[in-house]
Amino acid sequence: MDKAKTGSYIKEKRLAAGMTESALAEKLGVDAHEIACWEGGFFSDVQYLLPLSEALGTTVEELLRGEDAPPEPGKCGEKEAPPTAPAPTKEKSYYESLRETIRYTDENGKPYTAELNGFSPNERKFGYIVCAAFVILVLLVNIGYGLVYLGLGRRLTSENYRQYLRIYIGWDSEAQLYDLTVTAQRDIVDFDIELQITLEAFTYPYEEDEPPFQTAVSLSQETFGKGKQLSKEITCDPKYYGDISPEYTITRISGGIK
Amino acid sequence: MMDKDKKKKDIRLVLALCVTAVLGALNMVIHRHFALLACYIPIMLLSIPLLYFNYSVAKIANRKYSFFNERNRGDGEPSDFRLAVNKTVFWGLYIVALILALLPF
């Protein structure tokens, strides 16, 4: 046995198989330094002959000779070339690759992570019910809004007048005057309003049975533009003085919102 | 083995969820509730992908905190309980966002 020849042969076969020293060392369970020694001509571990020959795809005899065996007579060309393993991109231990296989694959070895995402059948039903309920609610709300906008919302009523009018009653204490001001927030046509204004009496000395002051005020305008004001003065007895806010109720209101 | 058309069905549901979310956003724009829209959009952008990728999200979380959450030591597999809790939370988020879209009426 020519140890130098065997060393060169091991190296040649290892490179032909596309293995690094450490990959071969891991296969055999030895240190990478050991492989380097063998390739340098210091191969003397007999117990590694068989696993090494299997790992390199040769025979023990070829290893000991340090060269490929000559083809047997009559079997020329039948000898299979040693299998070449693909070059490992990243070296992983057996346990690492086993753990990864178990982690990412099902019992058939197929990856299942992507399949476990998504929804269960019951969840899908629930999802469709939620979507359908929401769509129905949105449609109902918007149809309701549309009807209001097209119909009721375009007419001035005692329910919706606050959206379109500002009504203010100011008080001039010196002149004993109340000043009713109505401001349009939108363009209104054929505007007509009648208010019943009530003022509590404050007399001195205080008389309990004093009836409140009541008066009806009406205002109208054919075209009541946005931001325009209509006002009217209300004169009343001096005994009704205004440190209480006057109350008003709308008895009649009409008009079309532009 | 999972159903072959499971993925197709799942994607159909995801599309339905997205369409519903867009409808909700439109409803808010129509009614000029832009402040609520600012909350609505991030919730929707989070909840729909989280609903679909629930398993992967739980698995990533398990790999990060595997000491407490894994079902078998070393495999990082999320427990059924964890998956159910995550799903419930994400559906809750989605429904809360839909309620936000309808709230102002």
PDB file of N, CA and C in Angstrom, chain A residues 175-218:
ATOM      1  N   ALA A 175     -84.950  99.590  25.865  1.00  0.00           N
ATOM      2  CA  ALA A 175     -86.136  99.885  25.045  1.00  0.00           C
ATOM      3  C   ALA A 175     -87.288  98.931  25.319  1.00  0.00           C
ATOM      4  N   GLN A 176     -87.056  97.956  26.188  1.00  0.00           N
ATOM      5  CA  GLN A 176     -88.070  96.919  26.455  1.00  0.00           C
ATOM      6  C   GLN A 176     -88.524  96.267  25.144  1.00  0.00           C
ATOM      7  N   LEU A 177     -87.546  95.904  24.358  1.00  0.00           N
ATOM      8  CA  LEU A 177     -87.832  95.316  23.044  1.00  0.00           C
ATOM      9  C   LEU A 177     -87.236  93.915  22.945  1.00  0.00           C
ATOM     10  N   TYR A 178     -87.989  93.054  22.349  1.00  0.00           N
ATOM     11  CA  TYR A 178     -87.434  91.748  21.975  1.00  0.00           C
ATOM     12  C   TYR A 178     -87.265  91.753  20.474  1.00  0.00           C
ATOM     13  N   ASP A 179     -86.168  91.199  20.068  1.00  0.00           N
ATOM     14  CA  ASP A 179     -85.871  91.220  18.629  1.00  0.00           C
ATOM     15  C   ASP A 179     -85.751  89.782  18.126  1.00  0.00           C
ATOM     16  N   LEU A 180     -86.702  89.367  17.304  1.00  0.00           N
ATOM     17  CA  LEU A 180     -86.691  88.015  16.740  1.00  0.00           C
ATOM     18  C   LEU A 180     -85.894  88.031  15.432  1.00  0.00           C
ATOM     19  N   THR A 181     -84.880  87.163  15.337  1.00  0.00           N
ATOM     20  CA  THR A 181     -84.066  87.084  14.118  1.00  0.00           C
ATOM     21  C   THR A 181     -84.071  85.653  13.598  1.00  0.00           C
ATOM     22  N   VAL A 182     -84.398  85.493  12.333  1.00  0.00           N
ATOM     23  CA  VAL A 182     -84.356  84.169  11.694  1.00  0.00           C
ATOM     24  C   VAL A 182     -83.305  84.232  10.569  1.00  0.00           C
ATOM     25  N   THR A 183     -82.311  83.340  10.647  1.00  0.00           N
ATOM     26  CA  THR A 183     -81.234  83.323   9.646  1.00  0.00           C
ATOM     27  C   THR A 183     -81.326  82.036   8.836  1.00  0.00           C
ATOM     28  N   ALA A 184     -81.237  82.168   7.535  1.00  0.00           N
ATOM     29  CA  ALA A 184     -81.304  80.976   6.657  1.00  0.00           C
ATOM     30  C   ALA A 184     -79.918  80.334   6.545  1.00  0.00           C
ATOM     31  N   GLN A 185     -79.873  79.020   6.712  1.00  0.00           N
ATOM     32  CA  GLN A 185     -78.609  78.285   6.540  1.00  0.00           C
ATOM     33  C   GLN A 185     -78.485  77.719   5.131  1.00  0.00           C
ATOM     34  N   ARG A 186     -79.625  77.660   4.444  1.00  0.00           N
ATOM     35  CA  ARG A 186     -79.629  77.192   3.048  1.00  0.00           C
ATOM     36  C   ARG A 186     -80.577  78.097   2.258  1.00  0.00           C
ATOM     37  N   ASP A 187     -80.525  77.990   0.955  1.00  0.00           N
ATOM     38  CA  ASP A 187     -81.477  78.751   0.136  1.00  0.00           C
ATOM     39  C   ASP A 187     -82.868  78.127   0.280  1.00  0.00           C
ATOM     40  N   ILE A 188     -83.826  78.980   0.641  1.00  0.00           N
ATOM     41  CA  ILE A 188     -85.192  78.484   0.869  1.00  0.00           C
ATOM     42  C   ILE A 188     -86.139  79.313  -0.003  1.00  0.00           C
ATOM     43  N   VAL A 189     -87.094  78.628  -0.639  1.00  0.00           N
ATOM     44  CA  VAL A 189     -88.083  79.371  -1.438  1.00  0.00           C
ATOM     45  C   VAL A 189     -89.452  79.261  -0.767  1.00  0.00           C
ATOM     46  N   ASP A 190     -90.276  80.237  -1.002  1.00  0.00           N
ATOM     47  CA  ASP A 190     -91.636  80.305  -0.418  1.00  0.00           C
ATOM     48  C   ASP A 190     -91.590  80.089   1.087  1.00  0.00           C
ATOM     49  N   PHE A 191     -90.726  80.845   1.713  1.00  0.00           N
ATOM     50  CA  PHE A 191     -90.537  80.654   3.152  1.00  0.00           C
ATOM     51  C   PHE A 191     -91.669  81.325   3.925  1.00  0.00           C
ATOM     52  N   ASP A 192     -92.200  80.584   4.860  1.00  0.00           N
ATOM     53  CA  ASP A 192     -93.268  81.145   5.705  1.00  0.00           C
ATOM     54  C   ASP A 192     -93.185  80.489   7.076  1.00  0.00           C
ATOM     55  N   ILE A 193     -93.188  81.317   8.102  1.00  0.00           N
ATOM     56  CA  ILE A 193     -93.084  80.755   9.453  1.00  0.00           C
ATOM     57  C   ILE A 193     -93.947  81.578  10.408  1.00  0.00           C
ATOM     58  N   GLU A 194     -94.571  80.888  11.358  1.00  0.00           N
ATOM     59  CA  GLU A 194     -95.319  81.582  12.412  1.00  0.00           C
ATOM     60  C   GLU A 194     -94.897  81.009  13.761  1.00  0.00           C
ATOM     61  N   LEU A 195     -94.497  81.912  14.663  1.00  0.00           N
ATOM     62  CA  LEU A 195     -94.029  81.468  15.983  1.00  0.00           C
ATOM     63  C   LEU A 195     -94.921  82.041  17.075  1.00  0.00           C
ATOM     64  N   GLN A 196     -95.115  81.234  18.092  1.00  0.00           N
ATOM     65  CA  GLN A 196     -95.830  81.694  19.291  1.00  0.00           C
ATOM     66  C   GLN A 196     -94.759  81.952  20.343  1.00  0.00           C
ATOM     67  N   ILE A 197     -94.596  83.230  20.731  1.00  0.00           N
ATOM     68  CA  ILE A 197     -93.549  83.591  21.689  1.00  0.00           C
ATOM     69  C   ILE A 197     -94.185  83.823  23.054  1.00  0.00           C
ATOM     70  N   THR A 198     -93.576  83.210  24.041  1.00  0.00           N
ATOM     71  CA  THR A 198     -94.113  83.301  25.405  1.00  0.00           C
ATOM     72  C   THR A 198     -93.066  83.931  26.322  1.00  0.00           C
ATOM     73  N   LEU A 199     -93.486  84.957  27.071  1.00  0.00           N
ATOM     74  CA  LEU A 199     -92.583  85.611  28.029  1.00  0.00           C
ATOM     75  C   LEU A 199     -93.215  85.541  29.407  1.00  0.00           C
ATOM     76  N   GLU A 200     -92.460  85.035  30.340  1.00  0.00           N
ATOM     77  CA  GLU A 200     -92.973  84.975  31.711  1.00  0.00           C
ATOM     78  C   GLU A 200     -92.968  86.387  32.301  1.00  0.00           C
ATOM     79  N   ALA A 201     -93.948  86.700  33.135  1.00  0.00           N
ATOM     80  CA  ALA A 201     -94.016  88.027  33.750  1.00  0.00           C
ATOM     81  C   ALA A 201     -93.164  88.057  35.007  1.00  0.00           C
ATOM     82  N   PHE A 202     -92.366  89.117  35.110  1.00  0.00           N
ATOM     83  CA  PHE A 202     -91.631  89.339  36.358  1.00  0.00           C
ATOM     84  C   PHE A 202     -92.054  90.697  36.887  1.00  0.00           C
ATOM     85  N   THR A 203     -92.919  90.666  37.826  1.00  0.00           N
ATOM     86  CA  THR A 203     -93.438  91.943  38.340  1.00  0.00           C
ATOM     87  C   THR A 203     -92.868  92.178  39.721  1.00  0.00           C
ATOM     88  N   TYR A 204     -92.851  93.429  40.073  1.00  0.00           N
ATOM     89  CA  TYR A 204     -92.404  93.734  41.428  1.00  0.00           C
ATOM     90  C   TYR A 204     -93.468  94.609  42.091  1.00  0.00           C
ATOM     91  N   PRO A 205     -94.063  94.292  43.188  1.00  0.00           N
ATOM     92  CA  PRO A 205     -93.888  93.026  43.894  1.00  0.00           C
ATOM     93  C   PRO A 205     -94.406  91.841  43.075  1.00  0.00           C
ATOM     94  N   TYR A 206     -93.887  90.653  43.371  1.00  0.00           N
ATOM     95  CA  TYR A 206     -94.179  89.450  42.613  1.00  0.00           C
ATOM     96  C   TYR A 206     -95.626  89.035  42.765  1.00  0.00           C
ATOM     97  N   GLU A 207     -96.254  88.803  41.656  1.00  0.00           N
ATOM     98  CA  GLU A 207     -97.641  88.324  41.683  1.00  0.00           C
ATOM     99  C   GLU A 207     -97.671  86.952  41.028  1.00  0.00           C
ATOM    100  N   GLU A 208     -98.143  86.029  41.801  1.00  0.00           N
ATOM    101  CA  GLU A 208     -98.046  84.633  41.346  1.00  0.00           C
ATOM    102  C   GLU A 208     -98.940  84.328  40.151  1.00  0.00           C
ATOM    103  N   ASP A 209    -100.092  84.949  40.143  1.00  0.00           N
ATOM    104  CA  ASP A 209    -101.069  84.584  39.107  1.00  0.00           C
ATOM    105  C   ASP A 209    -100.945  85.416  37.845  1.00  0.00           C
ATOM    106  N   GLU A 210     -99.898  86.168  37.743  1.00  0.00           N
ATOM    107  CA  GLU A 210     -99.725  87.010  36.553  1.00  0.00           C
ATOM    108  C   GLU A 210     -99.615  86.123  35.312  1.00  0.00           C
ATOM    109  N   PRO A 211    -100.467  86.303  34.315  1.00  0.00           N
ATOM    110  CA  PRO A 211    -100.375  85.438  33.127  1.00  0.00           C
ATOM    111  C   PRO A 211     -99.149  85.799  32.304  1.00  0.00           C
ATOM    112  N   PRO A 212     -98.567  84.812  31.594  1.00  0.00           N
ATOM    113  CA  PRO A 212     -97.411  85.115  30.750  1.00  0.00           C
ATOM    114  C   PRO A 212     -97.828  85.945  29.530  1.00  0.00           C
ATOM    115  N   PHE A 213     -96.856  86.672  29.020  1.00  0.00           N
ATOM    116  CA  PHE A 213     -97.109  87.448  27.811  1.00  0.00           C
ATOM    117  C   PHE A 213     -96.938  86.533  26.603  1.00  0.00           C
ATOM    118  N   GLN A 214     -97.936  86.530  25.753  1.00  0.00           N
ATOM    119  CA  GLN A 214     -97.850  85.673  24.566  1.00  0.00           C
ATOM    120  C   GLN A 214     -98.175  86.488  23.325  1.00  0.00           C
ATOM    121  N   THR A 215     -97.403  86.212  22.299  1.00  0.00           N
ATOM    122  CA  THR A 215     -97.689  86.898  21.041  1.00  0.00           C
ATOM    123  C   THR A 215     -97.294  85.996  19.875  1.00  0.00           C
ATOM    124  N   ALA A 216     -98.010  86.138  18.797  1.00  0.00           N
ATOM    125  CA  ALA A 216     -97.705  85.351  17.596  1.00  0.00           C
ATOM    126  C   ALA A 216     -96.998  86.248  16.582  1.00  0.00           C
ATOM    127  N   VAL A 217     -95.929  85.729  16.036  1.00  0.00           N
ATOM    128  CA  VAL A 217     -95.152  86.491  15.049  1.00  0.00           C
ATOM    129  C   VAL A 217     -95.061  85.662  13.781  1.00  0.00           C
ATOM    130  N   SER A 218     -95.318  86.278  12.668  1.00  0.00           N
ATOM    131  CA  SER A 218     -95.143  85.531  11.413  1.00  0.00           C
ATOM    132  C   SER A 218     -94.210  86.287  10.478  1.00  0.00           C
TER     133      SER A 218
END
